[in-house]
Amino acid sequence: MTDEALLQTPCRIQKCTTDFVSLTSHLNSALDGFDLEFCKALRAYSACTYRNSKVCRGNLVYHSAVLGISDLMSQRNCSKDGPTSSTNPEVTHDPCNYSGRIGARELRGGEQTPPAYLFCGLFGDPHLRTFKDHFQTCKVEGAWPLIDNNTYQCKSRMCLLVPGSSATITIIFKSYQDCTEQKVYQAVTDDLPAAFVDGTTSGGDSDTKSLRIVERVSGRSVEMHARYIGATVFVRQVGRYLTLAIRMPEELAMAYEESQDLQLCVNGCPSSERIDDSGHLPLPVLGQLLPHAASTQPWSVYTLESATTKCHEKMLVKDIYFYSCVFDLLTTGDANFTAAAHSALQDVEALHPRKERWHIFPNSGNGDMGKNSKLAVSLGLVCLILLSWMFL
């Protein structure tokens, strides 16, 4: 290229940067495969800057970008050689990679809006956080679906917390094109397997593994990553209780038939099954238990002060997770609920797409228990009960 041509060719560093942002804006560092996709995007960014090296020499934005890429590649241990992400809409993307599939569709349509994700969580004795970030506590018993859509199903069964009872979580990943055959996962109290019920640990092609299970802590924590639907599931056992956290794309979470509208993660518990009064639930007076727990729960060894202190050891912010911890300790006396509330909040921080919504605060807005705190705790959108969420 002649010097005259160079002068007439614009520096396109802004286009390189825009493409990099579009390739990475939907990625979540807590999810499986982040480093692989981020490094591919970085290499594409680097290649773009290299193609513009001559026309952009002397451009401060260009040189800042080059230095930034080098730093990021070093931080993420990205090799300079390897596959790159493509911003070319004509390129065929992996149909078993939801992010790539949606990205290709949006580029063909002239849009570059990253997909929206939703979060649902279940923990404690028992507390439900819906896709709409509503907190509820329910008295439902029997089989109830948390999620039941065209690609994914998570069924649950609730029963009273009684000695010897066990919790069960059943998750069904439905077959999807050539990406995976149907896979079923089931966890039971004291049996948190790192495999599906058929003994396998992945679904789909052995190389791509569009669905796979990762054991984080043996018998205590497993993760399921479904690349083909962009979903991530965390299942934990804390004490004798199972907790569940789910992140999935909004368009798939809402892709269900009219007959599938009874989904706790989508619409919450039926009003007749909720145990709260505008977010308020009675606390036991010392030496007494609430009627719901009288036949199944021992007298709690915690006072309001000692329960508050215990929960504050794990959770410094007095949000709904803190108050759920206080309530659970007062009504059950089981210190495991402190760890359950803390791990539930950690799952929110890892999977919930919007940081400003991680914490939910009581209606009062000041985080303090009022003068009737020995009788009731204001819990905003959530109520807390003495029934334990059980799955079968």
Coordinates of C-alpha atoms in Angstrom, one line a residue:
M1 CA 0.0 0.0 0.0
T2 CA 1.4 3.4 -1.0
D3 CA 1.8 6.3 1.4
E4 CA -0.9 8.1 -0.4
A5 CA -3.3 5.2 0.0
L6 CA -2.5 4.9 3.7
L7 CA -3.4 8.6 4.2
Q8 CA -6.8 8.0 2.5
T9 CA -7.6 4.8 4.5
P10 CA -9.3 5.4 7.8
C11 CA -8.1 3.8 11.0
R12 CA -10.7 1.3 12.0
I13 CA -9.6 0.6 15.6
Q14 CA -13.1 1.6 16.8
K15 CA -14.6 -1.2 14.7
C16 CA -12.1 -3.6 16.2
T17 CA -13.1 -2.6 19.7
T18 CA -16.8 -2.7 19.0
D19 CA -16.5 -6.2 17.6
F20 CA -14.6 -7.3 20.7
V21 CA -17.3 -5.9 23.0
S22 CA -20.1 -7.6 21.0
L23 CA -18.2 -10.9 21.3
T24 CA -17.7 -10.7 25.0
S25 CA -20.5 -8.7 26.5
H26 CA -22.7 -11.8 27.1
L27 CA -19.9 -13.9 28.7
N28 CA -19.9 -14.6 32.4
S29 CA -16.5 -15.3 34.1
A30 CA -18.2 -17.6 36.6
L31 CA -19.5 -19.9 33.9
D32 CA -17.9 -22.9 32.2
G33 CA -16.0 -22.1 29.0
F34 CA -15.5 -18.4 29.7
D35 CA -11.7 -18.5 29.3
L36 CA -11.9 -20.4 26.0
E37 CA -14.4 -17.9 24.4
F38 CA -12.7 -14.9 25.9
C39 CA -9.3 -15.9 24.5
K40 CA -10.8 -16.5 21.1
A41 CA -12.3 -13.0 21.2
L42 CA -9.0 -11.5 22.3
R43 CA -7.1 -13.2 19.4
A44 CA -9.7 -11.8 17.0
Y45 CA -9.3 -8.4 18.5
S46 CA -5.5 -8.7 18.2
A47 CA -5.8 -9.8 14.5
C48 CA -8.0 -6.8 13.8
T49 CA -5.5 -4.4 15.3
Y50 CA -2.7 -6.0 13.3
R51 CA -4.6 -5.5 10.1
N52 CA -4.9 -1.8 11.0
S53 CA -1.3 -1.4 12.3
K54 CA -0.1 0.7 9.3
V55 CA -3.1 3.0 9.0
C56 CA -3.5 3.5 12.8
R57 CA 0.2 4.2 13.6
G58 CA 0.2 7.4 15.6
N59 CA -3.3 6.9 16.8
L60 CA -3.3 6.8 20.6
V61 CA -6.5 4.8 20.9
Y62 CA -5.0 2.2 18.7
H63 CA -1.8 1.9 20.8
S64 CA -3.8 1.8 24.0
A65 CA -5.8 -1.1 22.6
V66 CA -2.7 -3.0 21.6
L67 CA -1.3 -2.7 25.1
G68 CA -4.7 -3.6 26.6
I69 CA -4.9 -6.7 24.6
S70 CA -1.4 -7.8 25.6
D71 CA -2.3 -7.3 29.3
L72 CA -5.5 -9.2 29.0
M73 CA -3.9 -12.1 27.2
S74 CA -1.3 -12.3 29.9
Q75 CA -3.9 -12.2 32.7
R76 CA -6.0 -14.9 31.1
N77 CA -3.1 -17.0 30.0
C78 CA -4.2 -16.9 26.4
S79 CA -1.9 -18.2 23.7
K80 CA -1.2 -16.0 20.7
D81 CA -1.9 -18.9 18.4
G82 CA -5.3 -20.6 18.3
P83 CA -8.9 -20.3 17.1
T84 CA -10.5 -16.9 16.9
S85 CA -14.1 -15.6 17.2
S86 CA -15.6 -14.5 14.0
T87 CA -17.8 -11.4 13.5
N88 CA -18.6 -12.5 9.9
P89 CA -22.3 -13.3 9.7
E90 CA -21.7 -15.7 6.9
V91 CA -19.6 -18.0 9.1
T92 CA -21.5 -21.1 10.3
H93 CA -21.6 -21.1 14.1
D94 CA -21.7 -24.2 16.3
P95 CA -25.5 -25.1 16.6
C96 CA -24.8 -26.7 20.0
N97 CA -23.4 -23.4 21.4
Y98 CA -26.3 -21.2 22.4
S99 CA -24.2 -18.0 22.6
G100 CA -22.7 -18.6 19.2
R101 CA -26.0 -19.6 17.7
I102 CA -27.8 -16.5 19.0
G103 CA -24.9 -14.3 18.0
A104 CA -25.0 -15.5 14.4
R105 CA -28.8 -15.0 14.3
E106 CA -28.5 -11.4 15.6
L107 CA -25.7 -10.6 13.2
R108 CA -27.8 -11.8 10.2
G109 CA -30.6 -9.6 11.5
G110 CA -28.3 -6.6 11.9
E111 CA -28.6 -6.6 15.7
Q112 CA -25.8 -7.1 18.3
T113 CA -27.8 -7.2 21.5
P114 CA -26.5 -9.9 23.9
P115 CA -29.1 -12.4 25.1
A116 CA -30.9 -11.7 28.4
Y117 CA -30.5 -14.2 31.2
L118 CA -32.7 -15.0 34.2
F119 CA -31.9 -16.5 37.6
C120 CA -33.9 -18.8 40.0
G121 CA -32.8 -20.1 43.3
L122 CA -34.1 -22.4 46.1
F123 CA -32.5 -22.8 49.5
G124 CA -33.2 -22.9 53.3
D125 CA -36.4 -23.8 55.0
P126 CA -37.5 -23.1 52.2
H127 CA -37.0 -19.9 50.3
L128 CA -37.6 -19.4 46.6
R129 CA -36.2 -16.6 44.4
T130 CA -38.1 -16.5 41.1
F131 CA -37.0 -15.4 37.7
K132 CA -38.6 -12.0 38.5
D133 CA -36.4 -11.7 41.6
H134 CA -39.4 -12.2 43.9
F135 CA -38.7 -13.9 47.2
Q136 CA -41.4 -16.3 48.5
T137 CA -41.9 -19.1 51.0
C138 CA -44.4 -21.8 50.3
K139 CA -46.2 -24.6 52.1
V140 CA -46.7 -26.7 49.0
E141 CA -46.4 -30.5 49.4
G142 CA -46.3 -33.1 46.6
A143 CA -44.8 -32.8 43.2
W144 CA -44.3 -29.2 41.8
P145 CA -42.3 -28.1 38.7
L146 CA -39.8 -25.4 39.3
I147 CA -39.2 -25.1 35.5
D148 CA -41.0 -26.9 32.7
N149 CA -40.4 -25.5 29.2
N150 CA -39.5 -26.9 25.8
T151 CA -35.9 -27.6 26.5
Y152 CA -35.5 -28.1 30.2
Q153 CA -37.5 -29.5 33.2
C154 CA -36.8 -29.4 36.9
K155 CA -39.3 -31.1 39.1
S156 CA -39.6 -31.0 42.8
R157 CA -41.4 -32.6 45.7
M158 CA -42.1 -30.9 49.0
C159 CA -42.8 -32.5 52.3
L160 CA -42.8 -31.6 56.0
L161 CA -39.3 -31.5 57.6
V162 CA -39.5 -34.6 59.9
P163 CA -36.7 -36.8 61.2
G164 CA -35.6 -39.3 58.6
S165 CA -37.1 -37.3 55.7
S166 CA -35.0 -36.7 52.6
A167 CA -34.9 -34.2 49.8
T168 CA -34.7 -35.0 46.1
I169 CA -34.1 -32.8 43.1
T170 CA -34.8 -34.2 39.6
I171 CA -33.6 -32.3 36.5
I172 CA -34.4 -33.4 32.9
F173 CA -32.4 -32.0 30.0
K174 CA -34.6 -32.7 27.0
S175 CA -33.1 -33.9 23.8
Y176 CA -32.2 -31.2 21.3
Q177 CA -31.3 -31.7 17.6
D178 CA -27.9 -33.5 17.5
C179 CA -26.6 -31.7 20.5
T180 CA -27.7 -34.1 23.2
E181 CA -30.0 -36.9 23.9
Q182 CA -32.3 -36.6 26.9
K183 CA -30.4 -36.7 30.2
V184 CA -31.9 -37.0 33.7
Y185 CA -30.1 -35.9 36.9
Q186 CA -31.3 -36.8 40.4
A187 CA -29.9 -35.8 43.7
V188 CA -31.1 -37.1 47.1
T189 CA -30.1 -36.1 50.6
D190 CA -26.6 -37.6 51.3
D191 CA -26.3 -38.7 47.6
L192 CA -25.2 -35.9 45.3
P193 CA -23.9 -37.8 42.3
A194 CA -21.5 -36.4 39.7
A195 CA -23.2 -38.2 36.9
F196 CA -26.6 -38.5 35.3
V197 CA -28.8 -41.4 36.2
D198 CA -27.5 -43.4 33.2
G199 CA -24.0 -43.2 34.7
T200 CA -22.6 -40.7 32.1
T201 CA -21.2 -37.3 32.8
S202 CA -21.9 -35.6 29.5
G203 CA -24.3 -35.4 26.6
G204 CA -23.7 -34.9 22.9
D205 CA -20.4 -35.3 21.0
S206 CA -17.5 -36.4 23.2
D207 CA -15.4 -33.5 21.9
T208 CA -17.8 -30.6 22.2
K209 CA -19.7 -31.9 25.3
S210 CA -22.7 -29.6 24.9
L211 CA -23.9 -30.9 28.2
R212 CA -21.7 -31.9 31.1
I213 CA -21.5 -32.3 34.9
V214 CA -18.6 -30.9 37.0
E215 CA -18.1 -32.0 40.6
R216 CA -16.8 -29.1 42.7
V217 CA -16.8 -30.7 46.1
S218 CA -17.3 -34.4 46.3
G219 CA -20.8 -35.3 47.6
R220 CA -21.5 -31.6 48.4
S221 CA -21.5 -29.5 45.2
V222 CA -22.0 -30.2 41.5
E223 CA -22.5 -28.0 38.5
M224 CA -24.2 -28.7 35.2
H225 CA -23.4 -26.8 32.1
A226 CA -25.7 -27.0 29.1
R227 CA -24.0 -25.1 26.3
Y228 CA -26.7 -25.9 23.8
I229 CA -29.3 -24.0 25.7
G230 CA -27.0 -21.6 27.5
A231 CA -28.0 -22.9 31.0
T232 CA -26.0 -23.4 34.1
V233 CA -27.3 -25.3 37.2
F234 CA -25.6 -25.5 40.7
V235 CA -26.8 -28.1 43.2
R236 CA -25.4 -28.2 46.7
Q237 CA -26.0 -30.1 49.9
V238 CA -25.7 -28.1 53.1
G239 CA -26.3 -30.1 56.2
R240 CA -29.3 -32.3 55.2
Y241 CA -30.7 -29.7 52.8
L242 CA -30.3 -29.4 49.1
T243 CA -30.0 -26.0 47.4
L244 CA -30.5 -25.2 43.7
A245 CA -29.5 -22.3 41.5
I246 CA -30.3 -21.9 37.9
R247 CA -29.3 -19.4 35.2
M248 CA -30.8 -19.7 31.7
P249 CA -31.7 -17.4 28.7
E250 CA -35.0 -15.5 29.1
E251 CA -36.2 -16.6 25.7
L252 CA -35.9 -20.3 26.6
A253 CA -37.2 -19.9 30.1
M254 CA -40.4 -18.3 28.7
A255 CA -40.8 -20.8 25.9
Y256 CA -43.5 -23.0 27.3
E257 CA -47.1 -24.0 26.5
E258 CA -50.2 -22.7 28.2
S259 CA -50.5 -26.1 30.0
Q260 CA -47.0 -25.6 31.5
D261 CA -47.8 -22.3 33.4
L262 CA -47.5 -23.8 36.8
Q263 CA -43.8 -23.2 37.3
L264 CA -42.5 -21.9 40.6
C265 CA -39.5 -20.2 39.0
V266 CA -41.7 -18.4 36.5
N267 CA -44.9 -17.5 38.5
G268 CA -44.0 -18.3 42.0
C269 CA -46.1 -20.3 44.4
P270 CA -49.9 -20.2 44.1
S271 CA -51.3 -17.6 46.5
S272 CA -53.1 -20.2 48.5
E273 CA -49.8 -22.0 49.1
R274 CA -47.9 -19.0 50.4
I275 CA -47.2 -18.5 54.1
D276 CA -46.8 -14.8 54.5
D277 CA -48.8 -11.6 54.9
S278 CA -47.3 -9.0 52.6
G279 CA -43.8 -10.2 53.4
H280 CA -44.3 -10.6 57.2
L281 CA -44.1 -13.9 59.1
P282 CA -44.4 -14.4 62.9
L283 CA -41.3 -15.3 64.8
P284 CA -41.5 -17.6 67.8
V285 CA -41.5 -16.1 71.3
L286 CA -38.8 -17.6 73.5
G287 CA -39.9 -21.0 74.7
Q288 CA -42.7 -21.3 72.2
L289 CA -42.9 -22.5 68.6
L290 CA -45.1 -21.5 65.7
P291 CA -48.0 -23.9 65.1
H292 CA -46.5 -25.1 61.8
A293 CA -43.4 -26.4 63.6
A294 CA -44.7 -27.5 66.9
S295 CA -44.9 -31.2 66.0
T296 CA -41.7 -31.5 64.0
Q297 CA -39.1 -29.0 65.3
P298 CA -37.1 -28.9 68.5
W299 CA -37.0 -25.8 70.6
S300 CA -34.4 -23.5 69.0
V301 CA -31.4 -22.7 71.2
Y302 CA -31.0 -19.3 69.5
T303 CA -32.3 -16.0 70.7
L304 CA -32.9 -13.1 68.3
E305 CA -29.6 -11.6 69.4
S306 CA -27.5 -14.8 69.1
A307 CA -29.1 -15.7 65.7
T308 CA -28.4 -12.2 64.4
T309 CA -24.8 -12.5 65.6
K310 CA -24.4 -16.0 64.0
C311 CA -25.7 -14.9 60.7
H312 CA -23.6 -11.7 60.7
E313 CA -20.5 -13.9 60.8
K314 CA -21.2 -15.0 57.2
M315 CA -23.3 -12.1 55.8
L316 CA -22.3 -8.5 56.5
V317 CA -25.1 -7.0 54.4
K318 CA -28.5 -7.1 56.0
D319 CA -30.4 -8.2 53.0
I320 CA -33.1 -10.9 52.6
Y321 CA -30.5 -13.6 52.7
F322 CA -29.4 -12.3 56.1
Y323 CA -32.9 -12.2 57.5
S324 CA -33.8 -15.6 56.1
C325 CA -30.8 -16.9 58.0
V326 CA -32.0 -15.3 61.2
F327 CA -35.5 -16.7 60.8
D328 CA -34.3 -20.2 60.0
L329 CA -32.0 -20.3 63.1
L330 CA -34.8 -19.1 65.3
T331 CA -37.3 -21.6 64.0
T332 CA -35.1 -24.7 63.7
G333 CA -32.0 -24.1 65.7
D334 CA -30.0 -25.7 62.9
A335 CA -26.7 -23.8 62.3
N336 CA -26.5 -25.3 58.8
F337 CA -29.0 -22.7 57.6
T338 CA -26.3 -20.1 58.1
A339 CA -24.1 -21.8 55.5
A340 CA -27.2 -22.5 53.3
A341 CA -28.1 -18.8 53.1
H342 CA -24.4 -17.8 52.5
S343 CA -23.9 -20.3 49.7
A344 CA -27.2 -19.2 48.1
L345 CA -26.0 -15.7 48.0
Q346 CA -22.7 -16.8 46.5
D347 CA -24.6 -18.6 43.8
V348 CA -26.5 -15.4 43.1
E349 CA -23.2 -13.5 42.7
A350 CA -21.9 -16.2 40.4
L351 CA -25.0 -16.7 38.2
H352 CA -27.3 -13.7 38.4
P353 CA -26.7 -11.4 35.4
R354 CA -27.4 -8.1 37.0
K355 CA -25.2 -7.1 40.0
E356 CA -27.6 -4.3 41.1
R357 CA -30.2 -7.0 41.8
W358 CA -28.1 -9.4 43.8
H359 CA -29.3 -8.0 47.1
I360 CA -33.0 -7.7 48.0
F361 CA -33.8 -5.7 51.1
P362 CA -36.8 -5.8 53.5
N363 CA -39.7 -3.4 53.0
S364 CA -38.6 -1.1 55.7
G365 CA -35.5 -0.3 53.6
N366 CA -33.3 0.3 56.6
G367 CA -32.3 -3.3 57.3
D368 CA -33.3 -3.0 61.0
M369 CA -35.7 -5.1 62.9
G370 CA -38.5 -2.9 64.4
K371 CA -40.0 -2.8 67.9
N372 CA -42.0 -6.0 67.2
S373 CA -39.0 -7.9 66.0
K374 CA -39.6 -10.7 68.5
L375 CA -42.9 -11.3 66.8
A376 CA -42.3 -10.6 63.2
V377 CA -39.6 -9.8 60.6
S378 CA -40.4 -7.7 57.6
L379 CA -39.0 -9.6 54.6
G380 CA -40.2 -7.5 51.7
L381 CA -41.1 -9.8 48.9
V382 CA -40.3 -13.0 50.8
C383 CA -41.9 -14.8 53.7
L384 CA -40.1 -17.5 55.7
I385 CA -41.7 -20.7 56.9
L386 CA -41.1 -23.7 59.0
L387 CA -41.5 -26.2 56.2
S388 CA -38.5 -27.5 54.4
W389 CA -38.4 -27.8 50.7
M390 CA -38.1 -31.4 49.7
F391 CA -37.7 -32.9 46.2
L392 CA -38.5 -36.4 45.1

